[in-house]
JSON list of C-alpha atoms in Angstrom, two decimals:
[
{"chain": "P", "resi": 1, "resn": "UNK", "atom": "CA", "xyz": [73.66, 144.11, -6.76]},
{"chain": "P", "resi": 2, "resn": "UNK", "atom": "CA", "xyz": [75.86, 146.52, -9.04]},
{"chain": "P", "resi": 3, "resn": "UNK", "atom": "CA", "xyz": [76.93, 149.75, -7.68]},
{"chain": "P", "resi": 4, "resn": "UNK", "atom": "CA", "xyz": [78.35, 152.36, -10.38]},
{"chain": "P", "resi": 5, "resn": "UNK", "atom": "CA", "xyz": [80.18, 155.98, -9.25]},
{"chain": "P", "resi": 6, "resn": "UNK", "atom": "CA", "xyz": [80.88, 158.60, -11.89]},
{"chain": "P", "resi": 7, "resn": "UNK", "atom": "CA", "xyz": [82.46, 162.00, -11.39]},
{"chain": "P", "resi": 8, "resn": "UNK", "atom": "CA", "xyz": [83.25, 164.51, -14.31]},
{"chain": "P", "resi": 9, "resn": "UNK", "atom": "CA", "xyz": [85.12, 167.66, -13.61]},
{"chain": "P", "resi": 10, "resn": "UNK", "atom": "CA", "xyz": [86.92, 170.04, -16.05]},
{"chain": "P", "resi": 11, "resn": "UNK", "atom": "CA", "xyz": [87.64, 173.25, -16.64]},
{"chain": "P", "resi": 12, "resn": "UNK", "atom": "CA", "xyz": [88.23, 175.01, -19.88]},
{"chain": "P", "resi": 13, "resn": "UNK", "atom": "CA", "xyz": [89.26, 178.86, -20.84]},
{"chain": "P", "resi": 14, "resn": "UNK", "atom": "CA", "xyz": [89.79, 180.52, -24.34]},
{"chain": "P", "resi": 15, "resn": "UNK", "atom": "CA", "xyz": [90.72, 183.77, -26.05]},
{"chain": "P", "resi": 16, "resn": "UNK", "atom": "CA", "xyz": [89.10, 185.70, -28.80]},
{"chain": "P", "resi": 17, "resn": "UNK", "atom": "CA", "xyz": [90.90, 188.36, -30.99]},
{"chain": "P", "resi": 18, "resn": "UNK", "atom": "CA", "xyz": [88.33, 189.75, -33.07]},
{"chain": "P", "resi": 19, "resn": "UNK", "atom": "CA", "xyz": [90.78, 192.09, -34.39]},
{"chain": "P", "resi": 20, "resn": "UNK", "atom": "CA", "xyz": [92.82, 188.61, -36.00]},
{"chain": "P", "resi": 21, "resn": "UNK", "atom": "CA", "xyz": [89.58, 186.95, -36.69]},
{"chain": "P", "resi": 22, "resn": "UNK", "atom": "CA", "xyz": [91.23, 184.26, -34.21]},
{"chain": "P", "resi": 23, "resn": "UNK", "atom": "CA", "xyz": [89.88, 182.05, -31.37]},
{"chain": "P", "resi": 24, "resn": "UNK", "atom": "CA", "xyz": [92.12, 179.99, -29.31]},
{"chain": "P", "resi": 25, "resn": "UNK", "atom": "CA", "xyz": [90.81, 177.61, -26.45]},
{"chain": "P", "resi": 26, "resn": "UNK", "atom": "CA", "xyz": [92.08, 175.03, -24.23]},
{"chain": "P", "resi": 27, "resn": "UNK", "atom": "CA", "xyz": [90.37, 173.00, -21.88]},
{"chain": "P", "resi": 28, "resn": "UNK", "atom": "CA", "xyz": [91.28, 169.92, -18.69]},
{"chain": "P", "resi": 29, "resn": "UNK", "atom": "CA", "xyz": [89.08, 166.94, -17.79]},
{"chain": "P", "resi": 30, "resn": "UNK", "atom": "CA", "xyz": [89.51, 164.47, -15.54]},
{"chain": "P", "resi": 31, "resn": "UNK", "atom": "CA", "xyz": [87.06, 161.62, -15.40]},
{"chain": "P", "resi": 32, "resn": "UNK", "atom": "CA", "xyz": [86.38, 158.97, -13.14]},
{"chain": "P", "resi": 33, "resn": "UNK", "atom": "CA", "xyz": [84.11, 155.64, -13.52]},
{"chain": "P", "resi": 34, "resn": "UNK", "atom": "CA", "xyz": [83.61, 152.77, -11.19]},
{"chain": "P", "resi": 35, "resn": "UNK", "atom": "CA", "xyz": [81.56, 149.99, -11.68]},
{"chain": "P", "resi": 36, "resn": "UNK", "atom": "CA", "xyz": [80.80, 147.12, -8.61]},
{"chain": "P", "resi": 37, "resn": "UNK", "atom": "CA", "xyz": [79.33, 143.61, -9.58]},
{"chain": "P", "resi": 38, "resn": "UNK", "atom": "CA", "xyz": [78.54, 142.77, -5.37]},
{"chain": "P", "resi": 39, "resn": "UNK", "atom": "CA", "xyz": [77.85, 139.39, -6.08]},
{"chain": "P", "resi": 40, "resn": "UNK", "atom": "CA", "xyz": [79.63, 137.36, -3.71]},
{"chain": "P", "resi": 41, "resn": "UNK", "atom": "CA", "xyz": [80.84, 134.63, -5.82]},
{"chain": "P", "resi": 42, "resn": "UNK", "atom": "CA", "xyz": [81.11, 136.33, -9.25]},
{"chain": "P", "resi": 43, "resn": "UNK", "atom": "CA", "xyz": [81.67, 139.86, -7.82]},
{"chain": "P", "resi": 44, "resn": "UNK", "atom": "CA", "xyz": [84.04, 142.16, -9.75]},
{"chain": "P", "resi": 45, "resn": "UNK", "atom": "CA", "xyz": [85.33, 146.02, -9.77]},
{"chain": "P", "resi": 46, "resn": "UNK", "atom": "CA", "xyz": [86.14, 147.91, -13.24]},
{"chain": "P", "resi": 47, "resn": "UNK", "atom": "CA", "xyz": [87.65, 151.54, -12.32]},
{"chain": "P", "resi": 48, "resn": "UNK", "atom": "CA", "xyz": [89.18, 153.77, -15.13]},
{"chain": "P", "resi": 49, "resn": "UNK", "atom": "CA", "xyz": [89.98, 157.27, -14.67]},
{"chain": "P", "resi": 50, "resn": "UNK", "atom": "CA", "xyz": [90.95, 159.71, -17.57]},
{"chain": "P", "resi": 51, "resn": "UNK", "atom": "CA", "xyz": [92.63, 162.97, -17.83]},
{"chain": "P", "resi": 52, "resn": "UNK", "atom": "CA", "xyz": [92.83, 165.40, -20.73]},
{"chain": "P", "resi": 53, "resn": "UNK", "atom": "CA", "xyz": [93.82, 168.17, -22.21]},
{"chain": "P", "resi": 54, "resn": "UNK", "atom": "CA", "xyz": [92.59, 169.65, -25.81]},
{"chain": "P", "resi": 55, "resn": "UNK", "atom": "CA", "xyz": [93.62, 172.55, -27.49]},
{"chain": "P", "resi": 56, "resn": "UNK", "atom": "CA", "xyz": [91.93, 174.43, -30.49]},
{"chain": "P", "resi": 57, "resn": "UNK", "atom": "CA", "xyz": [91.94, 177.19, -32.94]},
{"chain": "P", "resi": 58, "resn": "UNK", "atom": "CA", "xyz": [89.40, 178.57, -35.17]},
{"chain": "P", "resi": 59, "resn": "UNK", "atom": "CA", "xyz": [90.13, 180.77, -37.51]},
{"chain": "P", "resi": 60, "resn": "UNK", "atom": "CA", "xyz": [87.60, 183.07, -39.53]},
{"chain": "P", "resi": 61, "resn": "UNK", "atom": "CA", "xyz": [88.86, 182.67, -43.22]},
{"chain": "P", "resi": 62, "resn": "UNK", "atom": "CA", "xyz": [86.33, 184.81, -45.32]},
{"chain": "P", "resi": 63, "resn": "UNK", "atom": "CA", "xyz": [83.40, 186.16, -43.72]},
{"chain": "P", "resi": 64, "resn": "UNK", "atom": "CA", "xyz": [81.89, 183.27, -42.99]},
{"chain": "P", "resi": 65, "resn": "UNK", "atom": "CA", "xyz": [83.91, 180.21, -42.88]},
{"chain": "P", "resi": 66, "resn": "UNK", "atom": "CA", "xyz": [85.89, 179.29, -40.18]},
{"chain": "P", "resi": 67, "resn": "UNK", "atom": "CA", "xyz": [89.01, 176.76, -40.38]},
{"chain": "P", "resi": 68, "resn": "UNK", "atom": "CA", "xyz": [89.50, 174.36, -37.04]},
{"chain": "P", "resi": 69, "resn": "UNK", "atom": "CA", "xyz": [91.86, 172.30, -35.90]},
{"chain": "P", "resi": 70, "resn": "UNK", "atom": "CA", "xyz": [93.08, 171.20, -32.70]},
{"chain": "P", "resi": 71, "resn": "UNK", "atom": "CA", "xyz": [95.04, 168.65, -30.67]},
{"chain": "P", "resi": 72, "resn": "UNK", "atom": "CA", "xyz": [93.16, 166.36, -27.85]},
{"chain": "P", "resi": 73, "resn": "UNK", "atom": "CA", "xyz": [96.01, 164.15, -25.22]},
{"chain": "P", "resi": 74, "resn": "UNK", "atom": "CA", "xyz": [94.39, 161.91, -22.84]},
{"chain": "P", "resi": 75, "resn": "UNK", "atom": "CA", "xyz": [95.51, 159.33, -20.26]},
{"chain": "P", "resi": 76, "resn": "UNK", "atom": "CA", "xyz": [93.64, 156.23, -19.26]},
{"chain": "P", "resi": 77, "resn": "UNK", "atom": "CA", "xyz": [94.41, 154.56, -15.61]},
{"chain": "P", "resi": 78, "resn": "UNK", "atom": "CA", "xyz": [92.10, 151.44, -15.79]},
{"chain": "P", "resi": 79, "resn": "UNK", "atom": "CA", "xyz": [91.80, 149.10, -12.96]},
{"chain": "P", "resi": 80, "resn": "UNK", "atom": "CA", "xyz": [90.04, 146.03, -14.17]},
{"chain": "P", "resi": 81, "resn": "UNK", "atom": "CA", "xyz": [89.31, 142.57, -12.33]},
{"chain": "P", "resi": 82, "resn": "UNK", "atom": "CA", "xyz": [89.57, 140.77, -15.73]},
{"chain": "P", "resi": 83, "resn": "UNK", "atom": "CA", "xyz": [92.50, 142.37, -17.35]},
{"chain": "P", "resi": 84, "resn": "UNK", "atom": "CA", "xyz": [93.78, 144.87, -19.42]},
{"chain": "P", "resi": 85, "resn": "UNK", "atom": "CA", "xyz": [94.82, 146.84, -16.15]},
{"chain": "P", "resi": 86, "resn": "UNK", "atom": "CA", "xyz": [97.61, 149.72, -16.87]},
{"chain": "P", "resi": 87, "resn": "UNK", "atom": "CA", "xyz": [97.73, 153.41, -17.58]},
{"chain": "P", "resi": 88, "resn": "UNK", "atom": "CA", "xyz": [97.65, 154.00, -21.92]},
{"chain": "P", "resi": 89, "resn": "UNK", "atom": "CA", "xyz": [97.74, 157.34, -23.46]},
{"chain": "P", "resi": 90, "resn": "UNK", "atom": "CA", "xyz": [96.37, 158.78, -26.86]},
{"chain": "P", "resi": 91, "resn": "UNK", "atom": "CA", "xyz": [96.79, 161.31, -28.77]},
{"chain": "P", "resi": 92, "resn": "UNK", "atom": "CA", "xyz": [94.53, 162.84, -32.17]},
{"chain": "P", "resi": 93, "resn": "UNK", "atom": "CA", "xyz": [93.90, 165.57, -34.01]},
{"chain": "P", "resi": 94, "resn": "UNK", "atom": "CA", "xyz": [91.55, 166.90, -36.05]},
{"chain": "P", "resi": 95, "resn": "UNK", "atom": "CA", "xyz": [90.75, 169.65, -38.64]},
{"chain": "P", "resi": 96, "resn": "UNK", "atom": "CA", "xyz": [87.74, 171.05, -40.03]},
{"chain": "P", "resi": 97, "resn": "UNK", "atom": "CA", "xyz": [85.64, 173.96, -41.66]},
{"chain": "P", "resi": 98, "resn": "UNK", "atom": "CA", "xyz": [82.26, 175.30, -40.70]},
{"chain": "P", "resi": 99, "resn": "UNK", "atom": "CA", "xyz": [79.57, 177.89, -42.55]},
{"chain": "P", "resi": 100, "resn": "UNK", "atom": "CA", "xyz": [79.54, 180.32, -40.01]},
{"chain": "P", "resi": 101, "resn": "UNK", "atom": "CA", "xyz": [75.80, 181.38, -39.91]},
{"chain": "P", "resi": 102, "resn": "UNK", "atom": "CA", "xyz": [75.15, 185.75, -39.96]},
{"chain": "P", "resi": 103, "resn": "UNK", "atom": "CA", "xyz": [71.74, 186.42, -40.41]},
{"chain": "P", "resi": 104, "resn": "UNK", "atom": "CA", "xyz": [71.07, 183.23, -42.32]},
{"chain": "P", "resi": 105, "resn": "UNK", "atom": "CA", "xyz": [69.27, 180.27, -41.12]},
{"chain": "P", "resi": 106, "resn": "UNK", "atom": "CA", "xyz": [71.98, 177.07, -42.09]},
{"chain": "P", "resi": 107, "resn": "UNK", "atom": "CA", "xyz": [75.30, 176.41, -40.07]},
{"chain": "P", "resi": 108, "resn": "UNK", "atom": "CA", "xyz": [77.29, 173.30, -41.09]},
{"chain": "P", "resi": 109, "resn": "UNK", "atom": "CA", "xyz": [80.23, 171.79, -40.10]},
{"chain": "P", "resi": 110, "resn": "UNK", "atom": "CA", "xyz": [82.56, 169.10, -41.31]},
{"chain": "P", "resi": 111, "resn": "UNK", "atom": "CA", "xyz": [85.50, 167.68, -39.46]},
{"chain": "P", "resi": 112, "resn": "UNK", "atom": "CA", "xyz": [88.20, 164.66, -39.98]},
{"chain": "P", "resi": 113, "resn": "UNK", "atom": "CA", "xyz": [89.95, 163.09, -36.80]},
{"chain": "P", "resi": 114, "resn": "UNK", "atom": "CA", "xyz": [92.54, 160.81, -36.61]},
{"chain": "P", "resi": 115, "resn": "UNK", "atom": "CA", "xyz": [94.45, 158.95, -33.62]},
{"chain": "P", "resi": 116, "resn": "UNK", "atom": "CA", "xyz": [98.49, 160.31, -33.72]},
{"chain": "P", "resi": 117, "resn": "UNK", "atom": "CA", "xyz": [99.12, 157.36, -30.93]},
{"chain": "P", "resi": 118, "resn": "UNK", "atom": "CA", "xyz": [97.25, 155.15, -28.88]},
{"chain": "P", "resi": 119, "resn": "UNK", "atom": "CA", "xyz": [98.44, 152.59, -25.92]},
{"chain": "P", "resi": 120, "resn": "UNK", "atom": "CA", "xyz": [95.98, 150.57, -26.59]},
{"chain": "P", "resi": 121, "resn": "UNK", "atom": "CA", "xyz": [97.02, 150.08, -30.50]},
{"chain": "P", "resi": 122, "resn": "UNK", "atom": "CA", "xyz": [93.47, 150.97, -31.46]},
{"chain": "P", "resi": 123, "resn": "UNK", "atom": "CA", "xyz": [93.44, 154.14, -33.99]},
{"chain": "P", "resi": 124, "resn": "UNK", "atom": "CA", "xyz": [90.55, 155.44, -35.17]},
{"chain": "P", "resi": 125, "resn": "UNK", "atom": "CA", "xyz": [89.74, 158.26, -38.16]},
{"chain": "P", "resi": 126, "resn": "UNK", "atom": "CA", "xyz": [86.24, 159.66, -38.46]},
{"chain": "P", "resi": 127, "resn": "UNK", "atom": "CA", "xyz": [84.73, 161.94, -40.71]},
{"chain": "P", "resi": 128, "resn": "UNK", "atom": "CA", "xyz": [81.23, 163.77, -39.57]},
{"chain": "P", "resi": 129, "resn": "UNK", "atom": "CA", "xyz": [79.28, 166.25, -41.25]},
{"chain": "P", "resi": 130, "resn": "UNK", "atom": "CA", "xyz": [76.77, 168.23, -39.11]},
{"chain": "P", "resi": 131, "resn": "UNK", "atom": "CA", "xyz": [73.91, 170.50, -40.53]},
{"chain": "P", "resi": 132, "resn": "UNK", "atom": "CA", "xyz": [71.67, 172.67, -38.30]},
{"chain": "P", "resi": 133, "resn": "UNK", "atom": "CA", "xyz": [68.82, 175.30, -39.59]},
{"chain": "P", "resi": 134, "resn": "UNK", "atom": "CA", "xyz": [68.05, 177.87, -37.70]},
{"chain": "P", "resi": 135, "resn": "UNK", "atom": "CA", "xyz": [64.61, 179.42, -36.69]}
]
């Protein structure tokens, strides 16, 4: 038998001035996974709870492209039968620009992310490109 618990709360506010084509945000998760193997030779538990914060700005440059960036910290508390129990914290950031649709039918976004720190000593970049048309 395996028995698995997940919980996901957060909570998240932001700011507009329209006046400073600005938006500012922040937002706070914390969430918890736990995973049971019952068998009772073989059994094991894996628990790992995370916390974070992010923080972002958006910025409307010209009338309709926006420049992003933002900062995401994060805490791991992992619990594992086989190893690799501890808390580790990360860190990344990430910038990007987006086509603001008005009236038009195409919004796109790119973004770059990179890992500033990780306890784990894995860092990761990523570059993504989204496209979406409208109807």
């Amino acid at each position: 038998d395996i028995a698995l618990k997940y919980r996901d709360i957060g909570v998240g506010a932001g700011l507009h001035l329209a006046e400073d084509r600005l938006f500012v945000g922040a937002e706070a998760h914390n969430r918890s996974d736990r995973y049971d193997d019952l068998d009772p030779f073989t059994g094991y538990t894996n628990k790992v709870s995370t916390t974070s914060l992010a923080v972002g700005t958006e910025y409307l440059a010209l009338e309709n492209v926006a420049a992003r960036a933002g900062l995401v910290f994060s805490s791991d508390d992992r619990t594992f039968d086989q190893g690799l129990s501890g808390t580790y914290g990360t860190s990344a950031a990430s910038f990007g620009l987006g086509l603001v649709p008005s009236g038009g039918i195409l919004q796109m976004d790119a973004a770059y992310m990179i890992t500033l720190h990780s306890g784990l000593d894995v860092d990761q970049s990523a570059f993504s490109l989204y496209a979406r048309l409208l109807f």
